[in-house]
XYZ file of C-alpha atoms in Angstrom:
499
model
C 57.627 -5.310 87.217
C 59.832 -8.249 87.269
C 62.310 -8.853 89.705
C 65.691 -10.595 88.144
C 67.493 -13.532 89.550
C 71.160 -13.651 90.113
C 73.041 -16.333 88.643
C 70.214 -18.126 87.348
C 69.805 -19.478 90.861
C 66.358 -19.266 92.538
C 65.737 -15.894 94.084
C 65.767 -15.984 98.097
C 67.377 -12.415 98.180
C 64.505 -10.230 100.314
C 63.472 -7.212 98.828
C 61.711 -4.859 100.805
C 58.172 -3.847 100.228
C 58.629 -0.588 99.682
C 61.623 -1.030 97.367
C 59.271 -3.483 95.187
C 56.785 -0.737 94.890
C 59.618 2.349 93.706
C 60.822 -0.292 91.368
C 57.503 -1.078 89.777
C 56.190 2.869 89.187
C 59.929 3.547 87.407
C 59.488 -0.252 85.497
C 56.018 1.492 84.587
C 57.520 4.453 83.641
C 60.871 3.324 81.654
C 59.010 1.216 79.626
C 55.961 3.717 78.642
C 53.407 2.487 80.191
C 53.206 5.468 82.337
C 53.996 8.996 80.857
C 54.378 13.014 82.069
C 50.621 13.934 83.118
C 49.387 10.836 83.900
C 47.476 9.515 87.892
C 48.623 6.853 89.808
C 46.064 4.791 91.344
C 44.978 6.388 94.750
C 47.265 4.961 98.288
C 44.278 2.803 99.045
C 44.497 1.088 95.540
C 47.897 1.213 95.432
C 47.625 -0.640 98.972
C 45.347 -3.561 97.465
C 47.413 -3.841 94.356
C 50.599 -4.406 95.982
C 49.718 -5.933 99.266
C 51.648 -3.293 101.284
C 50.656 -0.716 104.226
C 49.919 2.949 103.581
C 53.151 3.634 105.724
C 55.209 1.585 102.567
C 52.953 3.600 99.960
C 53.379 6.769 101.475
C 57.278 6.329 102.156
C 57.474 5.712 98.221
C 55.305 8.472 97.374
C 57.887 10.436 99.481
C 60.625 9.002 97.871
C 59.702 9.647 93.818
C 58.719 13.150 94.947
C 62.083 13.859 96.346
C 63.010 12.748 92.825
C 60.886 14.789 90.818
C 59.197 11.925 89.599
C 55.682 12.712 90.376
C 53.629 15.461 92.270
C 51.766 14.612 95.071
C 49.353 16.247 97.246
C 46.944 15.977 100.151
C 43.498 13.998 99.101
C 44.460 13.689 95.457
C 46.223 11.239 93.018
C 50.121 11.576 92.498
C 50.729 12.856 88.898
C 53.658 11.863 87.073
C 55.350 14.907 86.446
C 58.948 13.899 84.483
C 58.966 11.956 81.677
C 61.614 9.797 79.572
C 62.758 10.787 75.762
C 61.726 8.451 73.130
C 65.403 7.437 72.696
C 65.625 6.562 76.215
C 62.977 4.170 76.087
C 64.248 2.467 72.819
C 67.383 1.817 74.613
C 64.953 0.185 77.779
C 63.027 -2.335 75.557
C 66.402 -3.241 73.590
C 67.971 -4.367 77.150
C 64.297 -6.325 77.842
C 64.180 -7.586 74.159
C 64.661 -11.387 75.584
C 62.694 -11.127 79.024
C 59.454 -9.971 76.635
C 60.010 -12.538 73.844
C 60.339 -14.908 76.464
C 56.909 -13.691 78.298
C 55.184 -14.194 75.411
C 56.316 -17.648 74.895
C 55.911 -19.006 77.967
C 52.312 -16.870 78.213
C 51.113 -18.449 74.608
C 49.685 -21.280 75.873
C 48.042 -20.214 78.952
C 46.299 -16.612 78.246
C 43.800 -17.289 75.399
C 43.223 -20.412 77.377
C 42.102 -18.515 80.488
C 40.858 -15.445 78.765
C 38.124 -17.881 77.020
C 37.444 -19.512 80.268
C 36.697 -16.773 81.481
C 34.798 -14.994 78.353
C 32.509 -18.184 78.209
C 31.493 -17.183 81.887
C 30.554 -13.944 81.643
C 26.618 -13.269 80.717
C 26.416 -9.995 80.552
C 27.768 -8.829 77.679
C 26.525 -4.831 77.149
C 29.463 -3.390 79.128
C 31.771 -4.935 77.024
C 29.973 -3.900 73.752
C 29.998 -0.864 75.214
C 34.065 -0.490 75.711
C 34.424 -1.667 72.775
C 32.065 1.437 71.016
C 34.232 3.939 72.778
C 37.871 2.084 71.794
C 36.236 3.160 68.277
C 35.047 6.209 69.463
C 38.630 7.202 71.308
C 40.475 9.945 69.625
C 43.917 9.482 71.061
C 46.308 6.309 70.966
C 45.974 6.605 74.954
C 42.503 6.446 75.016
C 42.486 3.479 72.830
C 45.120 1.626 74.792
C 43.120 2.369 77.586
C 39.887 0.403 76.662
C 41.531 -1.966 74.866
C 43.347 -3.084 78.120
C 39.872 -3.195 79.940
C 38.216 -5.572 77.535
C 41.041 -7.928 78.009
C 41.223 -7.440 81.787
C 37.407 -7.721 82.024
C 37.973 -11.425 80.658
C 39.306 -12.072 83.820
C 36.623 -11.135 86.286
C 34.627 -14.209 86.574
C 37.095 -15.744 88.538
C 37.519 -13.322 91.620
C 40.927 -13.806 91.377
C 42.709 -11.156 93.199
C 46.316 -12.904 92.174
C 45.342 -12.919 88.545
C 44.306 -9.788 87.885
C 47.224 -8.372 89.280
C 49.520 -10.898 87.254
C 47.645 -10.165 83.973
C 48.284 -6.098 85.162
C 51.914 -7.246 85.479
C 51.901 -8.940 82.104
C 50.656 -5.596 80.517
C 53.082 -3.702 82.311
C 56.283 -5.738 81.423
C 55.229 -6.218 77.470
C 54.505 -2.725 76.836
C 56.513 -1.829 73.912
C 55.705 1.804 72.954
C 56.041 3.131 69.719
C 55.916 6.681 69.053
C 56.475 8.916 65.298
C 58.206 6.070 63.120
C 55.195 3.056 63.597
C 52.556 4.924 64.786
C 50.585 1.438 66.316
C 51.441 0.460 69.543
C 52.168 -3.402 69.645
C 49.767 -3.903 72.895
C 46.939 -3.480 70.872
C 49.642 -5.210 68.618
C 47.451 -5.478 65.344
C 45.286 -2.389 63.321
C 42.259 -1.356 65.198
C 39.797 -2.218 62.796
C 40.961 -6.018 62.546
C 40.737 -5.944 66.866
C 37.207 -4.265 65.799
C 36.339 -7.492 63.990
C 38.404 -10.324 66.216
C 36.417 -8.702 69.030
C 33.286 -8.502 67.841
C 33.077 -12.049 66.509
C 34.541 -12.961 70.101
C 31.178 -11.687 71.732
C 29.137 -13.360 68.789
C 30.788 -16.740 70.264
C 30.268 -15.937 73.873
C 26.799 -14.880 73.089
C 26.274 -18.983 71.432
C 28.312 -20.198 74.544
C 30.826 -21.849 71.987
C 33.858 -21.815 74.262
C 36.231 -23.209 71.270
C 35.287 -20.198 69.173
C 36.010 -17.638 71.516
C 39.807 -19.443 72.135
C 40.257 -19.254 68.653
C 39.438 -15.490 68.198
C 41.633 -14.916 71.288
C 44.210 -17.132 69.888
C 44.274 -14.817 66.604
C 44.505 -11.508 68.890
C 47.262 -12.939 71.054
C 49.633 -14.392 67.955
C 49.135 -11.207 66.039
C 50.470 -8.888 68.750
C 53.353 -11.542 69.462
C 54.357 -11.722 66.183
C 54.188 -7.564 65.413
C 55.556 -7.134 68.821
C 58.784 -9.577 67.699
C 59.466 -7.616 64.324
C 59.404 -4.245 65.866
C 61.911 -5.677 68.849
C 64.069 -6.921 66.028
C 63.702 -3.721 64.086
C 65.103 -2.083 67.409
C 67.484 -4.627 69.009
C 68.745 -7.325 66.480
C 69.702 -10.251 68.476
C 73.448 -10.660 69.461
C 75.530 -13.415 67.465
C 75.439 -15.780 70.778
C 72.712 -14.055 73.152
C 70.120 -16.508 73.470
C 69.670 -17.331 77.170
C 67.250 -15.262 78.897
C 68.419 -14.705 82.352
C 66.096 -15.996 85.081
C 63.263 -13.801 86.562
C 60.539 -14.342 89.151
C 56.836 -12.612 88.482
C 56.538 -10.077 91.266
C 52.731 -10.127 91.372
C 53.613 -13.219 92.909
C 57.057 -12.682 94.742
C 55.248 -9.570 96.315
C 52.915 -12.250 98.021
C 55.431 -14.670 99.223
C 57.686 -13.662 102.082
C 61.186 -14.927 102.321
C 60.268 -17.197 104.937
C 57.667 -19.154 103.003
C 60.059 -19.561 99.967
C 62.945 -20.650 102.408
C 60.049 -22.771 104.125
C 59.431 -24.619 100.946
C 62.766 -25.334 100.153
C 63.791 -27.009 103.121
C 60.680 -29.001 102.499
C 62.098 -30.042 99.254
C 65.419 -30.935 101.209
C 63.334 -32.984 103.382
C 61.614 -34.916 100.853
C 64.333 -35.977 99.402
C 66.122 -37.380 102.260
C 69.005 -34.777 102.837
C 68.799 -34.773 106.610
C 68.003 -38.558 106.932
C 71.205 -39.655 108.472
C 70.651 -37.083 111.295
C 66.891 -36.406 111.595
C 67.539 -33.210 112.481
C 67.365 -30.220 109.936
C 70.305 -27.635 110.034
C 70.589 -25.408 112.871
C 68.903 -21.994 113.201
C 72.464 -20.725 112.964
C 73.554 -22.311 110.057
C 70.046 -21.789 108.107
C 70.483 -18.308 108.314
C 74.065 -18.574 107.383
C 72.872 -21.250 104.268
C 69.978 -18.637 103.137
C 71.668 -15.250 104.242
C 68.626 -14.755 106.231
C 68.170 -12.963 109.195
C 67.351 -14.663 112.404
C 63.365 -13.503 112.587
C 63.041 -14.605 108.938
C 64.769 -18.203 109.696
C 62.665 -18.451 112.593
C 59.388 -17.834 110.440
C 60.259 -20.830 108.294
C 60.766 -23.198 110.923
C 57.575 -22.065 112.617
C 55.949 -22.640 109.400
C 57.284 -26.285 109.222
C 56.350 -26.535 113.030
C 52.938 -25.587 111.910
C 52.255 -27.967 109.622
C 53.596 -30.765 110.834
C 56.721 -31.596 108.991
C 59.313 -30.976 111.778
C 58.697 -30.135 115.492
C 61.099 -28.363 117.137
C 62.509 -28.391 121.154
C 64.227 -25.747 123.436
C 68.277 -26.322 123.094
C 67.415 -29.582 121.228
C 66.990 -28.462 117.327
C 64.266 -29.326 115.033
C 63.576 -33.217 114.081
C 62.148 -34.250 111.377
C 58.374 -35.738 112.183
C 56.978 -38.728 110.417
C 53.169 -37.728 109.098
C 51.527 -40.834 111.467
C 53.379 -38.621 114.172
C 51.482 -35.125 112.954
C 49.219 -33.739 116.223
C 47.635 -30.373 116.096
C 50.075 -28.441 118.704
C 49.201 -24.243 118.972
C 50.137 -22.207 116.217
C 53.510 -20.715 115.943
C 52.576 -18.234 113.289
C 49.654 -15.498 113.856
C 46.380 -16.463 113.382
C 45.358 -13.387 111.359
C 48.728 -13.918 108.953
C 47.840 -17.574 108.214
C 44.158 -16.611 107.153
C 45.240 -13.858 104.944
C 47.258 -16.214 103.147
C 44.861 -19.152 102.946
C 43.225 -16.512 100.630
C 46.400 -16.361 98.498
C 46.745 -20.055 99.101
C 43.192 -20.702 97.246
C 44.191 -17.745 94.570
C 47.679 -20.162 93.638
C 45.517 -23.280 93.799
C 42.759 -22.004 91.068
C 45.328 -20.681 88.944
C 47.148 -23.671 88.930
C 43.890 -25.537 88.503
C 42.797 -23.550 85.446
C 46.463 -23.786 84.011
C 46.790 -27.094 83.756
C 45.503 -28.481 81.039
C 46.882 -26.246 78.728
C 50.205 -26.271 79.748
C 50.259 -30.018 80.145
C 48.926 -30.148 76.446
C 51.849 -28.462 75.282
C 54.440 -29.998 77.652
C 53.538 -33.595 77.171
C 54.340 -34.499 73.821
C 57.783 -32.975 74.075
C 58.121 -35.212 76.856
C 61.020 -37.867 75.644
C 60.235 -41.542 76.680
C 62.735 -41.399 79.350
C 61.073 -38.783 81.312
C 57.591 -40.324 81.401
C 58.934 -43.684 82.422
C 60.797 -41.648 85.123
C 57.756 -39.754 85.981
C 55.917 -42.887 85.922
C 58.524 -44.511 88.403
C 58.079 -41.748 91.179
C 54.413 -41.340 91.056
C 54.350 -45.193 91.366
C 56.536 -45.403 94.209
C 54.297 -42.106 96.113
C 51.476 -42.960 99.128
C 48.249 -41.995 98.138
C 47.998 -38.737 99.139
C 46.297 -36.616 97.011
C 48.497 -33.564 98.287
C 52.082 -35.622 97.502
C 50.644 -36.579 94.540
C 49.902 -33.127 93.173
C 52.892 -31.737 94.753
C 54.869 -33.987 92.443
C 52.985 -33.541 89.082
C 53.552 -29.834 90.173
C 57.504 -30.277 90.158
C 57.741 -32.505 87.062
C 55.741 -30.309 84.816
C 58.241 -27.089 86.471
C 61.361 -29.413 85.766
C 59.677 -30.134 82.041
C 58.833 -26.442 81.282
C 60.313 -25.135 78.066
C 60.632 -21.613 78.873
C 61.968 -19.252 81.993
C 58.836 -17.543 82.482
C 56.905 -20.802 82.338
C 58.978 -22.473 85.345
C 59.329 -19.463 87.567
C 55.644 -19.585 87.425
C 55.147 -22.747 88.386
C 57.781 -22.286 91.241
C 56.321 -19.687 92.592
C 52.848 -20.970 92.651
C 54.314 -24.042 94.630
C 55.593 -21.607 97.051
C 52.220 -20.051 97.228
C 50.610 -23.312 97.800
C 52.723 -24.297 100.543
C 49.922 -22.369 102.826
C 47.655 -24.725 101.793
C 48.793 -27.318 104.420
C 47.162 -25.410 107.460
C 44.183 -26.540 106.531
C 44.728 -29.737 108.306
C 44.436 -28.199 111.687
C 40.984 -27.651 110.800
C 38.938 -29.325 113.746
C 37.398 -32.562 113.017
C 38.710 -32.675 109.566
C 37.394 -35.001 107.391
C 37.720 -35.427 103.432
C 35.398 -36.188 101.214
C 34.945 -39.478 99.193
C 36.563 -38.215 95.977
C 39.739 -38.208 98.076
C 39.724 -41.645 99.741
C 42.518 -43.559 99.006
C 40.651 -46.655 97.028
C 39.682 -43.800 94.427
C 43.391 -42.246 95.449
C 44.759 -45.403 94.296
C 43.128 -46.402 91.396
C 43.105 -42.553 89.991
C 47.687 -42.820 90.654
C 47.474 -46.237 88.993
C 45.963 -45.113 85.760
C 48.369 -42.299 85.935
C 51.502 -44.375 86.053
C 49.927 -46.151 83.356
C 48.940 -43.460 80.635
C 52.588 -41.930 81.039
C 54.032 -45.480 80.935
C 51.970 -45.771 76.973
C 52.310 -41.952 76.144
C 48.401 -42.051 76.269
C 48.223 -38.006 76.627
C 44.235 -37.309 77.123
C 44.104 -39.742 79.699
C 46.795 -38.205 81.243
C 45.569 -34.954 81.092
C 41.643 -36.134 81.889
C 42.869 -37.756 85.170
C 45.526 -34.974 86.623
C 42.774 -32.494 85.683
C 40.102 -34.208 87.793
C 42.658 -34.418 91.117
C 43.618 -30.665 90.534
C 39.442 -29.571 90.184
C 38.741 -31.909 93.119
C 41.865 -30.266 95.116
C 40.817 -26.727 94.558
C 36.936 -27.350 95.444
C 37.555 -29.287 98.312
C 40.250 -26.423 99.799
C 37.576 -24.103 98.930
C 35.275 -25.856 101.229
C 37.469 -26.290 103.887
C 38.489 -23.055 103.813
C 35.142 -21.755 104.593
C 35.799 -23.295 107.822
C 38.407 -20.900 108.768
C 37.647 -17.155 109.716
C 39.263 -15.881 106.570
C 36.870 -13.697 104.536
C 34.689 -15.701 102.071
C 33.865 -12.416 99.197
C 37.329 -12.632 98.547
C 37.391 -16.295 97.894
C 38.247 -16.966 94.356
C 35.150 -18.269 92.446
C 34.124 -22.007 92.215
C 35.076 -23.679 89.058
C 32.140 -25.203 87.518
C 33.426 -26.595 84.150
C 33.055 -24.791 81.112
């Protein structure tokens, strides 16, 4: 599911758990992914999946029953029980004709990259020989689509990445362009079965020789093939407009489902802050007028300023407001925010972070070199101008590479992984914190001067060598210090050694 923005303006509207769930199952089923006869995933999954209580599952199991939408009963899985005419549908991909173009764009960089990643880390290869004999073996389109999805999601698995593999799940979801009598393919598996066969099986060849290039390339092939057949059949269907060209914005729900209102409004008036909007007063907006600025309700505005308490950007006094507070001025003061809430979302925190990490270079790659001259010398002049701080630093690579993004899905991504990785700064109240060498500021310093100075002579794989290295060193340091915490270590994404 993807949840639209209004206006093009970034999303702060809150939408209510159980509303993003009954959105998602009729997203599912409008665009074919899920048809009459088929099982939802069980409460508990459905739980995991969509990081909501069984009291939000069950209301929206009530709530598409009342509908007629599915069939439900005690200690089994819902079935879908209506189902949607072909012509229907058509008319449901023609109005998402730009929002999937525009996923695939944005994706094309990024997924064969992390797909291989991930391929060249898996050793075991039988089970996936093995889904790929019955995708042969399968007798019915369903079938196929069915193991054809778990190979790719399987590519995934290395990383433990509990905010991936529900992105990818969303990616599969939102994509899915169904064709029925006339085509007779389905455009997920976008290309003819036997030539998947083939891609597939030379794929495992080059995971079996550990030759990480090779198994990009074969995933390349498998992702530009179903882009490209997925393109003519959504012209065949919905021929572009004489004029419609701007896709609308839209914020990835796999993420939005993980970041309260609070935290987004949290980060923004972080932003604010940083770049000196309440200097002439000190003192942010009132609680009154926040909620009034945000059209947020008072709990919700009082989250984001205990957030902000938390980590030390403002500190805030009974019938005085909340000043802004200088970071020589931070000191540990108790939490505002529940313990247990801030641990569950140093987890998400460290799921953002690796993503980010592992999305890097390949965006960057693409980005760069349609970077004009004035924009790296810009770039150049606020990274020069930064303290050495590893975490400003990154933070502003982060919103340059968001502000340089060429397409919608592409930047909302980015955004909301900032907003993600706000969590990130309660790690300073670890006790006795202290950072490792690879984040002192002599190697700070020198690493932000050579920086300045590849962007300054357009020298690109320096550029990307040396922002790579802070965003590895960033991820497996917060790793470490998150051990520290009480949050659960098996759900930890997975170290990143390098491939």
């Amino acid at each position: 599911m993807i949840c639209y923005a209004e206006g093009g303006v970034r999303v702060l509207k809150e939408i209510s758990l159980y509303d993003y769930l009954y959105q998602s199952v009729l997203t599912q089923l409008a665009c074919g992914a899920l048809r009459q006869g088929d099982r939802l995933p069980s409460q508990t999954e459905l739980c995991r999946q969509y990081n909501v209580g069984i009291t939000t599952v069950r209301r929206v199991y009530r709530m598409l029953q009342a509908e007629g939408v599915i069939d439900c009963e005690a200690r089994t899985k819902a079935v879908i029980r209506c189902d949607l005419t072909n012509a229907e549908i058509t008319r449901m991909i023609q109005n998402r004709k730009l929002y999937i173009l525009d996923i695939y764009r944005s994706l094309a960089p990024l997924y064969p990259f992390l797909q291989a990643q991930g391929a060249f880390r898996i050793k075991e290869l039988e089970p996936l020989r093995n889904l790929l004999r019955r995708l042969a073996q399968a007798e019915e389109q369903r079938g196929r689509l069915h193991c054809y999805s778990q190979l790719l999601e399987t590519l995934f698995s290395p990383f433990n990445n509990q905010l991936l593999k529900d992105w990818h799940q969303e990616v599969s979801h939102v994509t899915y362009v169904p064709l029925y009598a006339t085509l007779q393919l389905d455009p997920r598996v976008a290309l003819p079965l036997e030539e998947f066969q083939q891609l597939f099986n030379e794929l495992l060849e080059a995971m079996a020789n550990s030759e990480i290039s090779a198994c990009e390339a074969r995933l390349r092939q498998i992702y530009d093939k179903g882009w490209m057949r997925a393109e003519k059949i959504l012209d065949a269907l919905a021929p572009e407009p004489e004029g419609q060209r701007k896709v609308p914005a839209y914020s990835w729900a796999a993420l939005a489902s993980r970041t309260p209102k609070y935290t987004a409004i949290a980060c923004s008036l972080l932003e604010r802050i940083r770049a000196g909007e309440f200097d002439d007063q000190r003192y942010i907006s009132s609680i009154p007028q926040l909620m009034q600025e945000y059209s947020a309700s008072l709990a919700t505005i009082r989250s984001a300023v205990a957030v902000l308490n938390d980590i030390g950007v403002i500190r805030t006094a009974a019938k005085k407001g909340s000043v802004i507070v200088s970071p020589s001025d931070f000191s540990l003061a108790p939490m505002k925010l529940d313990k247990a809430i801030v641990e569950e979302n140093i987890v998400t925190f460290l799921d953002a972070l690796q993503l980010l990490t592992l999305c890097w270079t390949p965006l960057v790659r693409v980005l760069f070199p349609k970077w004009t001259s004035a924009f790296r010398q810009a770039l150049a002049e606020r990274l020069e101008a930064l303290p050495s701080s590893a975490g400003i630093l990154a933070g502003e690579l982060l919103r340059q590479l968001r502000e340089g993004a060429l397409y919608a899905g592409q930047r909302q991504f980015l955004t909301q992984l900032e907003d993600l990785l706000l969590w990130g700064h309660y790690l300073k109240r670890l006790p006795n914190l202290k950072l490792p060498d690879a984040l002192l500021p002599e190697r700070l310093c020198d690493d932000q001067r050579r920086i300045v100075q590849a962007l300054k002579e357009s020298e690109e794989a320096i550029f990307i060598t040396l922002t790579q290295r802070l965003f590895d060193e960033a991820y497996a340091i917060a790793r470490d210090l998150a051990r520290q915490t009480e949050a659960e270590i098996s759900r930890f994404p997975a170290a990143l050694k390098k491939a």
